[in-house]
Amino acid sequence: MGRKQVIFIALLIAILVLLPVVVKKDNIINLALLVLLYICLASSWNILGGYTGQTNLGHAAFFGLGALSTRFLWMSGWSLLPSVLAGGLLAVAFALLIGIPAFRLRGVYFAIGTLALAQILYITVGNVFSDISSLRPQDLATYQLVPRYYFFLVLALLITGTTYLLVNSKLGLGMMAVREEEEAAESLGVSALKHKLLALSISAFFAGLSGGAFAYYHVGYYPRFPFSPEWTFDSMMMVYIGGAGTIIGPIIGALFFVVVRELLALKLVELHLIVFGILFILVVLFLPGGFVEAWKKMQAAFARRSKERGVKVSFQTTDD
Amino acid sequence: MHFLKVERLCKSFGGLMAIHNLDFEIEEGEIVGLIGPNGSGKTTTLNLITGFLKPDSGTITFRGEDITGLPRCRACQKGIARTFQLTKSFLNFTALQNVMVGRVYGREPTGNLRVAAEESRASLQRVGLLDKAEALAKDLTLMERKRLELARALAAKPRLLLLDELMAGLNPGEAEEAMQLIKQIRDSGITILVVEHIVKAILGLSDRIIVLDYGEKIAEGLPEEIVHNPRVIEVYLGKAHA
Ligand SMILES: Nc1ncnc2c1ncn2[C@@H]1O[C@H](COP(=O)(O)OP(=O)(O)OP(=O)(O)O)[C@@H](O)[C@H]1O
Ligand SMILES: [Mg+2]
């Protein structure tokens, strides 16, 4: 990381930390919280989908399991942090359980397989826990948005920071090698299965923690709601729109997603879904690196142009 | 004890016998050539040795250890590295990152990426690709990618190196360079099995040659013996010339 980047990141974090102090409006804080929630989900999806090249369409299952178990433990008297941690670990356990058979499937079959498993869980949870889950009266009486906001902020920083360390380590190199060319990676001693399972577990752990944070945040929802496939597809779209396999991509994607959805704000007709769907297809077809790639290309083009100009100038000076 | 010993190896795809009762040995420090017409089973043999395919029967012993049917990532960890006939580069990686995968994993795994990068540069230099270290693999020419694969395999510190048609498509000058490079690699202590179509290149390079036809070994010997072997001549030139 360059000096400029460090300063930029420090500034960004400072803004996020100070936001609830400066802006006292709940609706703004809530919106910022949603951005953070989506950063958590998209970044965790990115670890397996973006960096390891395995399109997991069952991400919502991890989010849902984290939410389900955290809500249960927390409401039955556990303190918050152990409840959330348990939610993350449950998601990892489930990931390992499905990971070994699922990774026997490749490419589109892996995607379909994970989607099917998550849908089964979604329907089952809907049938078993059909009553709405509401916070207890004593929690409602003391409910505050700001600590929830900070909870998500810490989680987003944790996930982003861990991803940064991971992708700059040996294991990250192995994961990306598996994404680029699995057979070549294995011919050089990289165990593809081990790296996929590792990426899946980390991805699931963070999604589980995010689900835990959701259980802490949301006042009342049907237990199956966090298992809904839209969490998966939203995360995936954010990652691709922002830039898959980059640190900043999911962050940009999440910010863009929430802001545009709010601007469209026609939730009744779910217009934003159509907009994002089309945008997603366009990005996949024409801009495989997402916004991050587009930005890099623009910079490169700009650098070329100013260089050409520089050449002209030097010609003029020699003419003189 | 042989360095590598392949015994009664069989592999079929559906009804097709790709490898049939194949026996051969390689001794430490040799360059062994593996030749044969299209579809004779050369690549399949390499795939069986490296665990990319599981044999139907037979055994493969490397330095006294049975390695038959090990998971494919284990071969490299034990010291057998390979290149691919159709290059398989990590396209969105730089050349240096490509090589680093071999160094960081490979036979002597390390978590120290800085040291790995230094040593990977040395591998790139060895194949004459150091000036492309920061170029993306997808921007390299096919010939450069072939050298990249060699650098990557070397970075994995193999004891045995399997080269699958590394010289295909090179002009005579480039092929000569490649032959010198392969000899240097052997002289640095790495045993080599080369698969090549170009008979001329393999004759100049190999200490010993094995000839396959329809998955069976039809001849084995010194290069001068091979060129005079009637069965080899028959396979390569047709019956009329035998
Ligand atoms: N994975 C596979 N599935 C089915 N058939 C295969 C497979 N791999 C190889 N074969 C067949 O096995 C036979 C041997 O193939 P192989 O690739 O080993 O030949 P080769 O000697 O390397 O040929 P070439 O000189 O063209 O590279 C061929 O008939 C080929 O079509
Ligand atoms: Mg071949």
Coordinates of C-alpha atoms and ligand atoms in Angstrom, one line a residue:
Chain A
M1 CA 0.0 0.0 0.0
G2 CA 1.2 3.5 -0.9
R3 CA 1.2 6.5 1.5
K4 CA -1.7 8.0 -0.4
Q5 CA -3.8 4.9 0.0
V6 CA -3.1 4.7 3.8
I7 CA -4.2 8.3 4.2
F8 CA -7.3 7.8 2.1
I9 CA -8.3 4.7 4.2
A10 CA -7.6 6.5 7.5
L11 CA -9.8 9.4 6.4
L12 CA -12.6 7.1 5.2
I13 CA -12.5 5.2 8.5
A14 CA -12.5 8.5 10.5
I15 CA -15.6 9.7 8.5
L16 CA -17.4 6.4 9.2
V17 CA -16.6 6.5 12.9
L18 CA -17.7 10.1 13.2
L19 CA -20.8 9.8 11.1
P20 CA -23.3 9.0 13.9
V21 CA -21.8 11.8 16.1
V22 CA -22.2 14.4 13.3
V23 CA -25.3 13.2 11.6
K24 CA -28.0 12.6 14.2
K25 CA -30.7 11.5 11.8
D26 CA -31.7 7.9 12.3
N27 CA -32.7 7.4 8.6
I28 CA -29.2 8.4 7.4
I29 CA -27.5 6.2 10.0
N30 CA -29.7 3.4 9.0
L31 CA -28.8 3.8 5.4
A32 CA -25.1 3.9 6.3
L33 CA -25.7 0.7 8.3
L34 CA -27.2 -1.0 5.3
V35 CA -24.2 -0.1 3.2
L36 CA -22.0 -1.6 5.9
L37 CA -24.1 -4.7 6.0
Y38 CA -23.9 -5.1 2.3
I39 CA -20.1 -4.5 2.4
C40 CA -19.9 -7.4 4.9
L41 CA -22.0 -9.7 2.7
A42 CA -20.4 -8.8 -0.6
S43 CA -16.8 -8.8 0.7
S44 CA -17.4 -12.2 2.3
W45 CA -18.9 -13.6 -1.0
N46 CA -15.9 -12.1 -2.8
I47 CA -13.4 -14.3 -0.9
L48 CA -14.7 -17.4 -2.5
G49 CA -16.4 -16.0 -5.6
G50 CA -13.9 -13.3 -6.6
Y51 CA -10.6 -14.5 -5.3
T52 CA -11.0 -18.3 -5.6
G53 CA -13.3 -18.3 -8.6
Q54 CA -16.1 -20.5 -7.2
T55 CA -19.5 -19.0 -7.8
N56 CA -21.4 -19.8 -4.6
L57 CA -25.1 -19.2 -5.0
G58 CA -25.9 -20.4 -1.4
H59 CA -24.3 -17.5 0.5
A60 CA -27.6 -16.6 2.1
A61 CA -27.6 -19.9 3.9
F62 CA -24.6 -18.8 5.9
F63 CA -26.1 -15.4 6.6
G64 CA -29.3 -17.0 7.6
L65 CA -27.7 -19.6 9.9
G66 CA -25.7 -16.9 11.6
A67 CA -28.9 -14.8 12.1
L68 CA -30.9 -17.8 13.3
S69 CA -28.5 -19.1 15.9
T70 CA -27.5 -15.7 17.2
R71 CA -31.1 -14.6 17.6
F72 CA -31.8 -17.8 19.4
L73 CA -28.8 -17.7 21.8
W74 CA -29.0 -14.0 22.4
M75 CA -32.7 -14.0 23.2
S76 CA -32.2 -17.0 25.5
G77 CA -29.8 -15.1 27.6
W78 CA -26.4 -15.4 26.1
S79 CA -24.5 -12.2 25.8
L80 CA -24.2 -10.7 22.3
L81 CA -20.6 -11.4 21.3
P82 CA -20.6 -15.1 22.1
S83 CA -23.9 -15.5 20.3
V84 CA -22.6 -13.9 17.2
L85 CA -19.4 -15.9 17.3
A86 CA -21.4 -19.1 17.7
G87 CA -23.4 -18.0 14.6
G88 CA -20.2 -17.6 12.6
L89 CA -19.0 -21.0 13.7
L90 CA -22.3 -22.7 12.9
A91 CA -22.0 -21.2 9.4
V92 CA -18.5 -22.7 9.1
A93 CA -19.7 -26.1 10.2
F94 CA -22.4 -26.0 7.6
A95 CA -19.9 -24.8 5.0
L96 CA -17.6 -27.7 5.7
L97 CA -20.5 -30.2 5.6
I98 CA -21.6 -29.1 2.2
G99 CA -18.2 -28.0 0.9
I100 CA -16.7 -31.4 0.4
P101 CA -19.6 -32.8 -1.7
A102 CA -20.3 -29.5 -3.5
F103 CA -16.6 -29.0 -4.6
R104 CA -16.9 -32.3 -6.4
L105 CA -19.1 -30.3 -8.7
R106 CA -17.5 -27.8 -11.0
G107 CA -18.4 -24.5 -12.6
V108 CA -22.1 -24.1 -13.2
Y109 CA -22.9 -27.3 -11.3
F110 CA -21.3 -25.9 -8.2
A111 CA -23.4 -22.8 -8.5
I112 CA -26.6 -24.8 -9.0
G113 CA -25.7 -27.2 -6.2
T114 CA -25.1 -24.5 -3.7
L115 CA -28.3 -22.6 -4.7
A116 CA -30.3 -25.8 -4.3
L117 CA -28.9 -26.5 -0.8
A118 CA -29.6 -22.9 0.3
Q119 CA -33.2 -23.1 -1.1
I120 CA -33.8 -26.3 0.8
L121 CA -32.7 -24.5 4.0
Y122 CA -34.8 -21.4 3.2
I123 CA -37.9 -23.5 2.8
T124 CA -37.2 -25.7 5.8
V125 CA -36.6 -22.8 8.1
G126 CA -39.8 -21.2 6.8
N127 CA -41.7 -24.2 7.7
V128 CA -40.2 -24.9 11.1
F129 CA -40.0 -21.4 12.3
S130 CA -43.0 -19.8 10.9
D131 CA -43.6 -17.2 13.6
I132 CA -42.2 -13.7 13.4
S133 CA -39.1 -13.2 15.6
S134 CA -39.3 -10.0 17.6
L135 CA -37.0 -8.5 20.1
R136 CA -38.0 -8.9 23.7
P137 CA -39.8 -5.9 25.2
Q138 CA -36.9 -5.0 27.4
D139 CA -34.6 -4.9 24.3
L140 CA -37.1 -2.8 22.4
A141 CA -37.4 -0.3 25.2
T142 CA -33.7 0.3 25.1
Y143 CA -33.2 -0.1 21.4
Q144 CA -30.6 2.2 19.9
L145 CA -29.4 2.3 16.3
V146 CA -25.9 3.7 16.9
P147 CA -24.4 0.7 18.7
R148 CA -25.7 -1.5 15.8
Y149 CA -24.1 0.8 13.3
Y150 CA -20.8 0.5 15.1
F151 CA -21.2 -3.2 15.3
F152 CA -21.5 -3.4 11.5
L153 CA -18.6 -0.9 11.1
V154 CA -16.3 -3.1 13.1
L155 CA -17.4 -6.2 11.2
A156 CA -16.9 -4.5 7.8
L157 CA -13.4 -3.4 8.9
L158 CA -12.6 -6.9 10.2
I159 CA -13.7 -8.6 7.0
T160 CA -12.0 -6.1 4.7
G161 CA -8.8 -6.2 6.8
T162 CA -8.7 -10.0 6.9
T163 CA -9.3 -10.2 3.2
Y164 CA -6.4 -7.8 2.6
L165 CA -4.0 -9.8 4.7
L166 CA -5.3 -13.1 3.2
V167 CA -4.9 -12.1 -0.5
N168 CA -1.4 -10.8 0.2
S169 CA -0.3 -14.1 1.8
K170 CA 0.7 -17.5 0.6
L171 CA -2.8 -18.9 0.9
G172 CA -4.2 -16.0 -1.1
L173 CA -1.7 -16.6 -3.9
G174 CA -2.8 -20.3 -3.9
M175 CA -6.5 -19.3 -4.0
M176 CA -6.1 -17.0 -6.9
A177 CA -3.9 -19.6 -8.7
V178 CA -6.8 -22.0 -8.3
R179 CA -9.1 -19.4 -9.8
E180 CA -6.9 -18.7 -12.7
E181 CA -6.0 -22.2 -13.7
E182 CA -6.8 -25.1 -11.4
E183 CA -4.7 -27.8 -13.1
A184 CA -1.6 -25.7 -13.3
A185 CA -2.0 -24.7 -9.7
E186 CA -2.2 -28.4 -8.7
S187 CA 0.8 -29.3 -10.9
L188 CA 2.8 -26.8 -8.7
G189 CA 1.7 -28.3 -5.4
V190 CA -1.4 -26.3 -4.6
S191 CA -4.2 -28.4 -3.2
A192 CA -7.3 -26.9 -5.0
L193 CA -9.7 -28.6 -2.6
K194 CA -7.9 -27.4 0.5
H195 CA -7.8 -23.8 -0.8
K196 CA -11.5 -23.9 -1.9
L197 CA -12.5 -25.3 1.5
L198 CA -10.5 -22.6 3.3
A199 CA -11.9 -19.8 1.2
L200 CA -15.5 -21.2 1.7
S201 CA -15.0 -21.5 5.5
I202 CA -13.7 -17.9 5.8
S203 CA -16.4 -16.7 3.5
A204 CA -19.1 -18.6 5.5
F205 CA -17.6 -17.4 8.8
F206 CA -17.9 -13.8 7.9
A207 CA -21.4 -14.2 6.4
G208 CA -22.4 -16.0 9.6
L209 CA -21.1 -13.1 11.7
S210 CA -23.0 -10.7 9.4
G211 CA -26.1 -12.7 10.0
G212 CA -25.4 -12.4 13.7
A213 CA -25.1 -8.6 13.4
F214 CA -28.4 -8.7 11.4
A215 CA -30.1 -10.6 14.3
Y216 CA -28.8 -7.9 16.7
Y217 CA -30.0 -5.1 14.4
H218 CA -33.4 -6.2 13.1
V219 CA -36.4 -5.6 15.4
G220 CA -38.8 -8.1 13.9
Y221 CA -38.5 -10.4 10.9
Y222 CA -39.5 -13.9 9.8
P223 CA -36.7 -16.3 10.6
R224 CA -36.5 -17.4 7.0
F225 CA -36.0 -13.9 5.8
P226 CA -32.2 -13.8 6.1
F227 CA -32.1 -17.2 4.2
S228 CA -33.8 -15.6 1.2
P229 CA -31.8 -15.9 -2.0
E230 CA -31.9 -12.2 -2.7
W231 CA -29.1 -11.7 -0.1
T232 CA -26.9 -14.0 -2.3
F233 CA -27.8 -12.4 -5.6
D234 CA -27.5 -8.9 -4.3
S235 CA -24.0 -9.7 -2.9
M236 CA -22.9 -11.2 -6.1
M237 CA -24.2 -8.3 -8.2
M238 CA -22.4 -5.8 -5.9
V239 CA -19.2 -7.8 -6.2
Y240 CA -19.3 -7.9 -10.0
I241 CA -20.5 -4.3 -10.5
G242 CA -17.7 -3.1 -8.2
G243 CA -15.0 -5.4 -9.3
A244 CA -14.7 -9.1 -8.4
G245 CA -11.4 -10.2 -6.8
T246 CA -10.5 -6.7 -5.6
I247 CA -10.7 -5.3 -2.0
I248 CA -12.5 -2.1 -3.0
G249 CA -14.9 -3.7 -5.5
P250 CA -17.5 -5.0 -3.1
I251 CA -17.3 -1.7 -1.1
I252 CA -18.0 0.4 -4.2
G253 CA -20.6 -2.1 -5.3
A254 CA -22.4 -2.0 -1.9
L255 CA -22.4 1.8 -1.8
F256 CA -23.6 2.1 -5.3
F257 CA -26.3 -0.5 -4.7
V258 CA -27.8 1.1 -1.6
V259 CA -27.6 4.6 -2.9
V260 CA -29.2 3.8 -6.3
R261 CA -31.9 1.7 -4.6
E262 CA -32.7 4.6 -2.3
L263 CA -32.9 7.0 -5.2
L264 CA -35.2 4.7 -7.2
A265 CA -37.1 4.1 -3.9
L266 CA -40.0 2.6 -5.8
K267 CA -39.9 -0.5 -3.7
L268 CA -43.4 -1.5 -4.6
V269 CA -42.5 -2.4 -8.2
E270 CA -39.0 -3.4 -7.2
L271 CA -37.7 -1.3 -10.0
H272 CA -34.2 -1.4 -8.6
L273 CA -34.1 -5.2 -9.2
I274 CA -34.6 -4.6 -12.9
V275 CA -32.0 -1.8 -13.0
F276 CA -29.4 -3.9 -11.2
G277 CA -30.2 -6.9 -13.2
I278 CA -29.6 -5.1 -16.4
L279 CA -26.5 -3.4 -15.0
F280 CA -25.1 -6.7 -13.9
I281 CA -25.5 -8.3 -17.3
L282 CA -23.9 -5.3 -19.0
V283 CA -21.0 -5.4 -16.6
V284 CA -20.5 -9.2 -17.0
L285 CA -20.7 -8.8 -20.8
F286 CA -18.7 -5.6 -21.4
L287 CA -16.8 -4.8 -18.3
P288 CA -15.6 -8.0 -16.7
G289 CA -13.5 -6.1 -14.1
G290 CA -16.4 -3.9 -12.9
F291 CA -16.0 -0.3 -11.8
V292 CA -12.5 -0.9 -10.6
E293 CA -11.4 -2.1 -14.0
A294 CA -13.1 0.8 -15.7
W295 CA -11.3 3.3 -13.4
K296 CA -8.0 1.6 -14.1
K297 CA -8.6 1.8 -17.9
M298 CA -9.5 5.4 -17.6
Q299 CA -6.4 6.2 -15.7
A300 CA -4.3 4.3 -18.2
A301 CA -5.9 6.2 -21.1
F302 CA -5.4 9.5 -19.4
A303 CA -1.8 8.7 -18.7
R304 CA -1.3 7.8 -22.3
R305 CA -2.8 11.0 -23.5
S306 CA -0.8 13.2 -21.3
K307 CA 2.3 11.3 -22.3
E308 CA 1.5 11.9 -26.0
R309 CA 1.0 15.5 -25.2
G310 CA 4.3 15.5 -23.3
V311 CA 6.0 14.2 -26.4
K312 CA 4.5 17.0 -28.5
V313 CA 5.7 19.6 -26.1
S314 CA 9.2 18.3 -26.2
F315 CA 9.2 18.4 -29.9
Q316 CA 8.2 22.0 -29.8
T317 CA 11.0 22.9 -27.4
T318 CA 13.6 21.2 -29.7
D319 CA 12.2 23.2 -32.6
D320 CA 12.7 26.4 -30.8
Chain B
M1 CA 16.8 -48.6 -6.7
H2 CA 15.6 -46.8 -9.8
F3 CA 14.9 -43.1 -9.7
L4 CA 11.6 -43.5 -11.4
K5 CA 10.1 -47.0 -12.1
V6 CA 6.9 -47.5 -14.1
E7 CA 5.6 -51.1 -14.0
R8 CA 2.9 -52.7 -16.1
L9 CA 1.0 -49.4 -16.4
C10 CA -2.4 -49.6 -18.0
K11 CA -4.9 -46.8 -18.8
S12 CA -7.9 -46.9 -21.1
F13 CA -10.5 -44.4 -22.0
G14 CA -13.7 -46.2 -22.6
G15 CA -12.8 -48.8 -25.1
L16 CA -9.5 -47.1 -26.1
M17 CA -6.3 -48.6 -24.6
A18 CA -4.3 -45.4 -24.3
I19 CA -1.5 -47.1 -22.3
H20 CA -0.9 -50.8 -22.3
N21 CA 1.5 -52.7 -20.0
L22 CA 4.0 -49.9 -20.1
D23 CA 7.4 -50.6 -18.3
F24 CA 10.3 -48.3 -18.1
E25 CA 12.8 -46.8 -15.7
I26 CA 14.6 -43.5 -15.4
E27 CA 17.9 -43.1 -13.6
E28 CA 18.9 -40.0 -11.7
G29 CA 20.7 -37.4 -13.8
E30 CA 19.4 -38.7 -17.1
I31 CA 17.6 -36.9 -19.9
V32 CA 15.2 -39.4 -21.3
G33 CA 13.3 -38.8 -24.5
L34 CA 9.7 -40.1 -24.9
I35 CA 8.6 -40.1 -28.5
G36 CA 5.8 -41.6 -30.6
P37 CA 3.2 -40.6 -33.2
N38 CA 0.2 -38.5 -32.4
G39 CA -2.1 -40.2 -29.9
S40 CA 0.5 -42.8 -28.9
G41 CA 0.1 -42.0 -25.2
K42 CA 2.9 -39.7 -24.4
T43 CA 0.9 -37.0 -22.6
T44 CA -1.2 -39.8 -20.9
T45 CA 2.0 -41.2 -19.5
L46 CA 2.9 -37.8 -18.0
N47 CA -0.6 -37.5 -16.6
L48 CA -0.3 -40.8 -15.0
I49 CA 3.1 -40.1 -13.4
T50 CA 1.8 -36.7 -12.0
G51 CA -1.5 -38.0 -10.7
F52 CA -3.6 -36.1 -13.3
L53 CA -4.9 -39.5 -14.3
K54 CA -5.4 -42.6 -12.2
P55 CA -4.0 -45.8 -13.8
D56 CA -6.3 -48.8 -14.2
S57 CA -3.5 -51.0 -13.0
G58 CA 0.3 -50.9 -12.6
T59 CA 2.6 -49.0 -10.3
I60 CA 4.7 -45.9 -10.4
T61 CA 7.6 -45.8 -7.9
F62 CA 9.6 -42.6 -7.4
R63 CA 12.8 -42.8 -5.3
G64 CA 11.6 -46.0 -3.8
E65 CA 8.2 -44.7 -2.8
D66 CA 5.0 -45.9 -4.4
I67 CA 3.3 -42.8 -5.8
T68 CA 0.6 -44.5 -7.9
G69 CA -2.6 -42.6 -7.9
L70 CA -1.6 -39.9 -5.4
P71 CA -3.6 -36.7 -5.5
R72 CA -2.2 -34.5 -8.3
C73 CA -0.9 -31.8 -6.0
R74 CA 1.2 -34.3 -4.2
A75 CA 3.5 -35.1 -7.1
C76 CA 5.0 -31.7 -7.1
Q77 CA 5.4 -31.7 -3.4
K78 CA 7.4 -34.9 -3.8
G79 CA 9.6 -33.4 -6.5
I80 CA 8.0 -34.1 -9.8
A81 CA 7.1 -30.9 -11.8
R82 CA 5.7 -30.7 -15.3
T83 CA 4.8 -28.4 -18.1
F84 CA 1.7 -28.7 -20.2
Q85 CA 1.5 -29.4 -23.9
L86 CA -1.1 -26.6 -24.2
T87 CA 0.1 -23.9 -21.9
K88 CA -1.8 -23.3 -18.7
S89 CA -0.6 -20.0 -17.5
F90 CA -2.3 -18.0 -14.7
L91 CA -3.4 -15.4 -17.2
N92 CA -4.2 -12.5 -15.0
F93 CA -1.1 -12.9 -12.9
T94 CA 2.2 -11.2 -13.8
A95 CA 5.0 -13.5 -15.0
L96 CA 6.6 -13.1 -11.6
Q97 CA 3.4 -14.1 -9.8
N98 CA 3.1 -17.2 -12.0
V99 CA 6.5 -18.3 -11.0
M100 CA 6.0 -17.5 -7.4
V101 CA 3.2 -20.0 -7.2
G102 CA 5.8 -22.7 -8.0
R103 CA 8.2 -21.4 -5.4
V104 CA 5.7 -20.8 -2.6
Y105 CA 4.1 -24.2 -3.0
G106 CA 6.3 -26.7 -4.8
R107 CA 8.7 -29.0 -3.1
E108 CA 10.0 -26.6 -0.5
P109 CA 6.9 -24.6 0.5
T110 CA 7.5 -21.2 2.1
G111 CA 5.3 -18.5 3.5
N112 CA 7.9 -15.8 2.9
L113 CA 6.7 -14.1 -0.2
R114 CA 9.6 -11.6 -0.3
V115 CA 12.2 -14.3 -0.5
A116 CA 10.0 -16.3 -2.9
A117 CA 9.8 -13.3 -5.2
E118 CA 13.6 -13.0 -5.2
E119 CA 14.1 -16.6 -6.1
S120 CA 11.4 -16.5 -8.7
R121 CA 13.2 -13.7 -10.4
A122 CA 16.2 -16.0 -10.6
S123 CA 14.0 -18.7 -12.3
L124 CA 12.7 -16.1 -14.8
Q125 CA 16.3 -15.1 -15.5
R126 CA 17.2 -18.7 -16.1
V127 CA 14.8 -19.0 -19.0
G128 CA 15.5 -15.5 -20.3
L129 CA 12.2 -13.9 -19.2
L130 CA 13.3 -11.5 -16.5
D131 CA 12.6 -8.4 -18.5
K132 CA 8.9 -9.6 -18.6
A133 CA 8.6 -10.2 -14.9
E134 CA 5.9 -7.5 -14.4
A135 CA 4.1 -8.2 -17.7
L136 CA 0.7 -10.0 -17.4
A137 CA 0.8 -13.6 -18.6
K138 CA -2.0 -12.9 -21.0
D139 CA 0.1 -10.3 -22.7
L140 CA 3.0 -12.7 -23.4
T141 CA 3.4 -14.6 -26.7
L142 CA 2.9 -18.3 -26.8
M143 CA 6.6 -18.9 -26.9
E144 CA 7.1 -16.7 -23.9
R145 CA 4.4 -18.6 -22.1
K146 CA 6.1 -21.8 -22.7
R147 CA 9.3 -20.4 -21.1
L148 CA 7.2 -19.1 -18.3
E149 CA 5.9 -22.6 -17.6
L150 CA 9.4 -23.9 -17.5
A151 CA 10.4 -21.1 -15.1
R152 CA 7.4 -21.9 -12.9
A153 CA 8.2 -25.6 -12.8
L154 CA 11.9 -24.9 -12.0
A155 CA 10.8 -22.6 -9.2
A156 CA 9.1 -25.6 -7.6
K157 CA 12.6 -27.1 -7.1
P158 CA 11.8 -30.5 -8.8
R159 CA 14.0 -33.5 -8.7
L160 CA 12.3 -34.8 -11.9
L161 CA 11.0 -32.5 -14.6
L162 CA 8.5 -33.7 -17.2
L163 CA 8.4 -31.5 -20.3
D164 CA 5.5 -32.0 -22.7
E165 CA 6.4 -30.7 -26.2
L166 CA 8.2 -27.7 -24.9
M167 CA 9.9 -27.1 -28.2
A168 CA 6.9 -27.5 -30.5
G169 CA 6.5 -24.4 -32.7
L170 CA 10.0 -23.1 -32.1
N171 CA 12.2 -22.3 -35.1
P172 CA 15.6 -24.2 -35.4
G173 CA 17.5 -21.4 -33.7
E174 CA 15.1 -21.2 -30.8
A175 CA 15.0 -25.0 -30.5
E176 CA 18.8 -25.1 -30.3
E177 CA 18.6 -22.5 -27.4
A178 CA 16.0 -24.6 -25.7
M179 CA 18.1 -27.7 -26.0
Q180 CA 21.0 -25.9 -24.4
L181 CA 18.8 -24.7 -21.6
I182 CA 17.4 -28.2 -20.9
K183 CA 21.0 -29.5 -20.8
Q184 CA 21.9 -26.8 -18.3
I185 CA 18.9 -27.7 -16.2
R186 CA 20.0 -31.4 -16.1
D187 CA 23.6 -30.3 -15.2
S188 CA 22.2 -28.5 -12.2
G189 CA 21.0 -31.8 -10.9
I190 CA 17.5 -32.2 -12.2
T191 CA 16.5 -35.4 -14.0
I192 CA 14.4 -34.8 -17.1
L193 CA 11.8 -36.7 -19.2
V194 CA 11.2 -34.9 -22.5
V195 CA 8.2 -35.5 -24.7
E196 CA 8.9 -34.2 -28.2
H197 CA 7.6 -34.6 -31.7
I198 CA 10.7 -33.2 -33.4
V199 CA 12.9 -36.3 -33.6
K200 CA 16.0 -34.3 -34.5
A201 CA 15.7 -32.3 -31.3
I202 CA 15.2 -35.3 -29.1
L203 CA 18.1 -37.2 -30.6
G204 CA 20.5 -34.4 -29.8
L205 CA 19.2 -34.0 -26.3
S206 CA 18.5 -37.4 -24.9
D207 CA 20.8 -39.9 -23.2
R208 CA 18.2 -42.5 -23.8
I209 CA 14.9 -42.7 -25.8
I210 CA 11.7 -44.6 -25.3
V211 CA 9.3 -45.0 -28.2
L212 CA 5.6 -45.5 -27.8
D213 CA 3.1 -46.6 -30.4
Y214 CA -0.6 -47.1 -29.6
G215 CA 0.2 -47.0 -25.9
E216 CA 2.9 -49.7 -26.0
K217 CA 6.7 -49.4 -25.8
I218 CA 8.0 -50.5 -29.1
A219 CA 11.7 -49.5 -28.6
E220 CA 14.1 -48.2 -26.0
G221 CA 17.8 -47.4 -26.3
L222 CA 20.5 -44.9 -27.1
P223 CA 19.6 -42.3 -29.8
E224 CA 21.8 -44.0 -32.4
E225 CA 20.1 -47.3 -31.7
I226 CA 16.7 -45.8 -32.0
V227 CA 17.3 -44.2 -35.4
H228 CA 18.3 -47.6 -36.8
N229 CA 15.5 -49.6 -35.2
P230 CA 13.3 -51.0 -38.0
R231 CA 10.1 -50.8 -35.9
V232 CA 10.7 -47.2 -35.2
I233 CA 11.4 -46.4 -38.8
E234 CA 8.2 -48.3 -39.7
V235 CA 6.1 -46.3 -37.3
Y236 CA 7.5 -43.0 -38.3
L237 CA 7.9 -43.4 -42.0
G238 CA 5.4 -46.1 -42.9
K239 CA 6.0 -49.7 -43.9
A240 CA 7.6 -48.9 -47.3
H241 CA 10.7 -47.5 -45.7
A242 CA 11.3 -50.3 -43.2
Ligands
LIG1 N1 -8.9 -37.6 -21.1 C1 -9.1 -38.4 -22.2 N2 -10.3 -38.9 -22.5 C2 -10.4 -39.7 -23.5 N3 -9.4 -40.0 -24.4 C3 -8.2 -39.5 -24.1 C4 -8.0 -38.7 -23.0 N4 -6.7 -38.3 -23.0 C5 -6.1 -38.9 -24.1 N5 -7.0 -39.7 -24.7 C6 -6.8 -40.5 -25.9 O1 -5.7 -41.4 -25.6 C7 -4.8 -41.5 -26.7 C8 -3.4 -41.0 -26.2 O2 -3.5 -39.6 -26.1 P1 -2.2 -38.8 -25.6 O3 -2.7 -37.4 -25.4 O4 -1.5 -39.4 -24.5 O5 -1.3 -38.9 -26.9 P2 0.1 -38.1 -27.2 O6 1.1 -39.2 -27.5 O7 0.4 -37.1 -26.2 O8 -0.3 -37.4 -28.6 P3 0.2 -36.0 -29.2 O9 1.5 -36.2 -29.8 O10 -0.9 -35.6 -30.2 O11 0.2 -35.0 -28.0 C9 -5.4 -40.7 -27.8 O12 -6.1 -41.6 -28.6 C10 -6.3 -39.7 -27.1 O13 -7.4 -39.4 -27.9
MG2 MG 0.6 -35.1 -26.1

